[in-house]
């Protein structure tokens, strides 16, 4: 797991206790990790009709995975799927930053 915000250690431990292969990977190893896994899973902060907003490194991970033929999935929690008008407003705000 490449965790840009430092919040993934607990999930790695939980997956490991469930006999799943899970490792913490530093952000500097993102490219190599994304090319050498069965699936890249991105957590979206917001999902709109034309894209998603995620933490730094997500686009790089997705691009490397896609180039390597690794599937890329995005997931978002409750309330993160935005209708067009809210998505447009969020995009305008992010573009102005």
XYZ file of N, CA, C and O in Angstrom:
388
model
N 0.839 -1.157 0.000
C 0.000 0.000 0.000
C 0.894 1.234 0.000
O 1.741 1.386 0.859
N 0.696 2.083 -0.986
C 1.348 3.385 -0.997
C 0.354 4.340 -0.369
O -0.767 4.493 -0.844
N 0.759 4.973 0.700
C -0.150 5.828 1.451
C 0.440 7.221 1.567
O 1.330 7.463 2.368
N -0.059 8.140 0.752
C 0.487 9.496 0.709
C 0.200 10.289 1.980
O 0.910 11.229 2.285
N -0.830 9.933 2.721
C -1.205 10.706 3.903
C -0.811 10.045 5.223
O -1.117 10.553 6.287
N -0.177 8.883 5.159
C 0.276 8.222 6.380
C -0.828 7.613 7.220
O -0.682 7.458 8.427
N -1.943 7.250 6.605
C -3.071 6.703 7.343
C -3.302 5.218 7.077
O -4.269 4.655 7.574
N -2.448 4.573 6.304
C -2.732 3.221 5.854
C -2.121 2.097 6.654
O -2.403 0.930 6.390
N -1.306 2.406 7.644
C -0.652 1.356 8.414
C -1.618 0.392 9.063
O -1.410 -0.820 9.069
N -2.707 0.915 9.594
C -3.714 0.065 10.230
C -4.358 -0.894 9.252
O -4.595 -2.064 9.576
N -4.633 -0.403 8.045
C -5.239 -1.273 7.032
C -4.261 -2.365 6.613
O -4.648 -3.527 6.459
N -2.994 -2.028 6.475
C -1.992 -3.033 6.110
C -1.934 -4.113 7.183
O -1.927 -5.307 6.874
N -1.918 -3.711 8.435
C -1.877 -4.701 9.530
C -3.136 -5.574 9.527
O -3.056 -6.781 9.697
N -4.287 -4.948 9.311
C -5.540 -5.710 9.298
C -5.561 -6.720 8.157
O -5.969 -7.870 8.331
N -5.133 -6.302 6.974
C -5.090 -7.224 5.836
C -4.098 -8.352 6.084
O -4.369 -9.507 5.756
N -2.959 -8.033 6.669
C -1.946 -9.054 6.965
C -2.483 -10.084 7.954
O -2.230 -11.275 7.808
N -3.220 -9.629 8.957
C -3.815 -10.562 9.928
C -4.857 -11.459 9.273
O -5.152 -12.545 9.777
N -5.400 -11.033 8.149
C -6.392 -11.833 7.417
C -5.729 -12.691 6.345
O -6.378 -13.125 5.396
N -4.424 -12.906 6.474
C -3.644 -13.724 5.544
C -3.636 -13.181 4.120
O -3.626 -13.937 3.149
N -3.676 -11.861 3.990
C -3.574 -11.231 2.672
C -2.195 -10.574 2.581
O -1.660 -10.095 3.577
N -1.639 -10.578 1.388
C -0.360 -9.910 1.174
C -0.588 -8.409 1.130
O -1.259 -7.903 0.236
N -0.051 -7.703 2.107
C -0.175 -6.252 2.169
C 1.111 -5.684 2.748
O 1.613 -6.184 3.760
N 1.651 -4.675 2.099
C 2.912 -4.070 2.513
C 2.803 -2.557 2.426
O 2.165 -2.031 1.513
N 3.439 -1.874 3.342
C 3.524 -0.421 3.246
C 4.677 -0.094 2.302
O 5.775 -0.635 2.431
N 4.412 0.769 1.343
C 5.404 1.157 0.345
C 5.588 2.667 0.440
O 4.600 3.407 0.424
N 6.834 3.158 0.529
C 7.025 4.605 0.552
C 6.582 5.225 -0.772
O 6.581 4.562 -1.815
N 6.193 6.486 -0.730
C 5.729 7.174 -1.936
C 6.786 7.097 -3.036
O 6.447 6.989 -4.217
N 8.054 7.077 -2.664
C 9.124 6.988 -3.663
C 9.089 5.674 -4.435
O 9.645 5.563 -5.519
N 8.397 4.654 -3.908
C 8.282 3.366 -4.583
C 6.968 3.183 -5.314
O 6.654 2.082 -5.770
N 6.207 4.256 -5.464
C 4.886 4.190 -6.070
C 4.909 3.577 -7.461
O 4.127 2.687 -7.760
N 5.791 4.016 -8.323
C 5.826 3.521 -9.700
C 6.094 2.031 -9.772
O 5.384 1.295 -10.461
N 7.105 1.586 -9.056
C 7.444 0.162 -9.070
C 6.309 -0.674 -8.490
O 5.983 -1.744 -9.007
N 5.697 -0.175 -7.431
C 4.602 -0.920 -6.806
C 3.398 -1.012 -7.737
O 2.779 -2.069 -7.869
N 3.058 0.085 -8.393
C 1.879 0.106 -9.270
C 2.037 -0.823 -10.463
O 1.055 -1.330 -10.994
N 3.265 -1.057 -10.881
C 3.511 -1.934 -12.026
C 3.585 -3.401 -11.632
O 3.561 -4.278 -12.496
N 3.635 -3.684 -10.331
C 3.894 -5.051 -9.871
C 2.806 -5.569 -8.931
O 3.084 -6.281 -7.975
N 1.574 -5.172 -9.165
C 0.456 -5.626 -8.337
C -0.655 -6.182 -9.222
O -0.620 -6.036 -10.442
N -1.637 -6.795 -8.606
C -2.779 -7.321 -9.361
C -3.836 -6.258 -9.612
O -4.615 -6.361 -10.563
N -3.867 -5.207 -8.782
C -4.896 -4.180 -8.876
C -4.410 -2.911 -8.192
O -3.808 -2.980 -7.122
N -4.661 -1.763 -8.803
C -4.420 -0.478 -8.149
C -5.785 0.061 -7.738
O -6.698 0.184 -8.563
N -5.934 0.360 -6.459
C -7.181 0.850 -5.901
C -6.951 2.273 -5.407
O -6.103 2.506 -4.551
N -7.687 3.221 -5.969
C -7.552 4.628 -5.593
C -8.747 5.037 -4.738
O -9.887 4.738 -5.077
N -8.479 5.750 -3.667
C -9.556 6.296 -2.839
C -9.842 7.713 -3.311
O -8.963 8.576 -3.287
N -11.051 7.947 -3.744
C -11.436 9.257 -4.264
C -12.028 10.132 -3.164
O -12.856 9.679 -2.380
N -11.591 11.378 -3.133
C -12.198 12.352 -2.226
C -13.519 12.838 -2.790
O -14.440 13.182 -2.053
N -13.586 12.900 -4.115
C -14.814 13.284 -4.822
C -14.812 12.593 -6.174
O -13.759 12.428 -6.788
N -16.003 12.199 -6.632
C -16.142 11.557 -7.939
C -17.229 12.311 -8.698
O -18.320 12.545 -8.183
N -16.902 12.698 -9.924
C -17.859 13.398 -10.762
C -18.066 12.677 -12.071
O -17.448 11.641 -12.330
N -18.919 13.232 -12.928
C -19.217 12.593 -14.209
C -18.011 12.442 -15.128
O -17.999 11.563 -15.991
N -16.982 13.275 -14.937
C -15.846 13.245 -15.857
C -14.514 12.938 -15.197
O -13.477 13.003 -15.845
N -14.514 12.593 -13.921
C -13.240 12.313 -13.274
C -13.387 12.170 -11.781
O -14.492 12.012 -11.256
N -12.255 12.255 -11.111
C -12.252 12.151 -9.655
C -11.144 13.009 -9.082
O -10.216 13.403 -9.787
N -11.254 13.285 -7.798
C -10.229 14.005 -7.053
C -9.663 13.021 -6.042
O -10.425 12.374 -5.314
N -8.344 12.899 -6.030
C -7.686 11.973 -5.107
C -6.368 12.587 -4.644
O -5.944 13.635 -5.145
N -5.711 11.919 -3.712
C -4.466 12.447 -3.147
C -3.348 12.458 -4.178
O -3.413 11.765 -5.204
N -2.323 13.228 -3.874
C -1.147 13.315 -4.732
C -0.585 11.927 -4.977
O -0.550 11.085 -4.079
N -0.176 11.673 -6.193
C 0.395 10.385 -6.558
C -0.604 9.439 -7.195
O -0.212 8.462 -7.828
N -1.889 9.720 -7.051
C -2.914 8.830 -7.597
C -2.850 8.764 -9.118
O -2.951 7.679 -9.700
N -2.675 9.915 -9.751
C -2.618 9.926 -11.219
C -1.396 9.168 -11.717
O -1.472 8.408 -12.687
N -0.265 9.363 -11.043
C 0.949 8.640 -11.430
C 0.767 7.136 -11.265
O 1.144 6.356 -12.141
N 0.172 6.728 -10.151
C -0.065 5.300 -9.922
C -0.979 4.730 -10.997
O -0.728 3.646 -11.536
N -2.034 5.454 -11.327
C -2.969 4.989 -12.347
C -2.300 4.896 -13.715
O -2.522 3.936 -14.458
N -1.474 5.882 -14.055
C -0.805 5.880 -15.357
C 0.181 4.723 -15.473
O 0.226 4.030 -16.501
N 0.970 4.503 -14.432
C 1.935 3.394 -14.447
C 1.194 2.065 -14.538
O 1.565 1.179 -15.318
N 0.151 1.919 -13.736
C -0.617 0.674 -13.745
C -1.232 0.424 -15.122
O -1.147 -0.690 -15.653
N -1.838 1.439 -15.687
C -2.463 1.279 -17.004
C -1.442 0.873 -18.052
O -1.700 -0.005 -18.883
N -0.272 1.480 -18.008
C 0.793 1.150 -18.961
C 1.260 -0.297 -18.793
O 1.607 -0.963 -19.769
N 1.215 -0.774 -17.552
C 1.648 -2.148 -17.255
C 0.521 -3.165 -17.421
O 0.716 -4.349 -17.168
N -0.671 -2.701 -17.784
C -1.799 -3.608 -17.951
C -2.463 -4.009 -16.651
O -3.184 -5.010 -16.596
N -2.233 -3.245 -15.595
C -2.818 -3.522 -14.286
C -4.146 -2.768 -14.181
O -4.199 -1.574 -14.469
N -5.221 -3.436 -13.771
C -6.503 -2.739 -13.624
C -6.432 -1.643 -12.563
O -5.723 -1.783 -11.565
N -7.157 -0.566 -12.782
C -7.234 0.545 -11.831
C -8.703 0.739 -11.462
O -9.541 0.912 -12.340
N -8.966 0.703 -10.173
C -10.316 0.938 -9.669
C -10.290 2.171 -8.785
O -9.302 2.445 -8.103
N -11.397 2.899 -8.762
C -11.567 4.022 -7.840
C -12.746 3.722 -6.931
O -13.757 3.180 -7.375
N -12.596 4.054 -5.664
C -13.672 3.879 -4.704
C -13.893 5.195 -3.975
O -12.979 5.999 -3.816
N -15.117 5.416 -3.570
C -15.444 6.616 -2.815
C -16.507 6.299 -1.788
O -17.410 5.507 -2.037
N -16.383 6.913 -0.646
C -17.343 6.696 0.424
C -18.666 7.395 0.160
O -18.856 8.075 -0.856
N -19.554 7.249 1.097
C -20.877 7.862 1.012
C -20.728 9.379 0.874
O -19.926 10.003 1.565
N -21.479 9.946 -0.044
C -21.467 11.395 -0.241
C -20.369 11.910 -1.140
O -20.224 13.118 -1.316
N -19.588 11.036 -1.732
C -18.474 11.485 -2.579
C -18.803 11.495 -4.067
O -18.043 12.028 -4.860
N -19.915 10.901 -4.447
C -20.355 10.914 -5.841
C -21.183 12.180 -6.052
O -22.259 12.332 -5.477
N -20.650 13.093 -6.852
C -21.267 14.410 -7.012
C -22.062 14.523 -8.302
O -21.619 14.042 -9.350
N -23.198 15.219 -8.258
C -23.930 15.507 -9.491
C -23.167 16.560 -10.303
O -22.273 17.237 -9.794
N -23.548 16.707 -11.554
C -22.827 17.573 -12.489
C -22.587 18.984 -11.941
O -21.468 19.482 -12.016
N -23.606 19.646 -11.418
C -23.438 21.031 -10.967
C -22.440 21.146 -9.824
O -21.617 22.066 -9.799
N -22.496 20.236 -8.884
C -21.530 20.269 -7.770
C -20.130 19.934 -8.268
O -19.145 20.521 -7.819
N -20.032 18.980 -9.185
C -18.738 18.610 -9.763
C -18.128 19.813 -10.490
O -16.954 20.107 -10.318
N -18.934 20.506 -11.288
C -18.445 21.683 -12.012
C -17.939 22.752 -11.046
O -16.890 23.357 -11.271
N -18.679 22.989 -9.966
C -18.267 23.978 -8.971
C -16.948 23.569 -8.308
O -16.053 24.398 -8.111
N -16.804 22.292 -7.970
C -15.563 21.813 -7.380
C -14.403 21.973 -8.354
O -13.322 22.441 -7.965
N -14.615 21.638 -9.607
C -13.548 21.775 -10.608
C -13.124 23.234 -10.758
O -11.927 23.531 -10.840
N -14.086 24.154 -10.798
C -13.751 25.588 -10.891
C -12.924 26.023 -9.690
O -11.938 26.746 -9.841
N -13.309 25.555 -8.519
C -12.567 25.945 -7.311
C -11.145 25.384 -7.336
O -10.186 26.084 -7.007
N -10.993 24.144 -7.725
C -9.656 23.543 -7.774
C -8.788 24.227 -8.840
O -7.589 24.418 -8.628
N -9.383 24.591 -9.969
C -8.629 25.267 -11.027
C -8.173 26.655 -10.606
O -7.155 27.154 -11.077
N -8.896 27.302 -9.696
C -8.536 28.647 -9.248
C -7.449 28.628 -8.188
O -6.934 29.676 -7.815
N -7.119 27.479 -7.669
C -6.099 27.381 -6.600
C -4.707 27.489 -7.157
O -4.360 27.134 -8.188
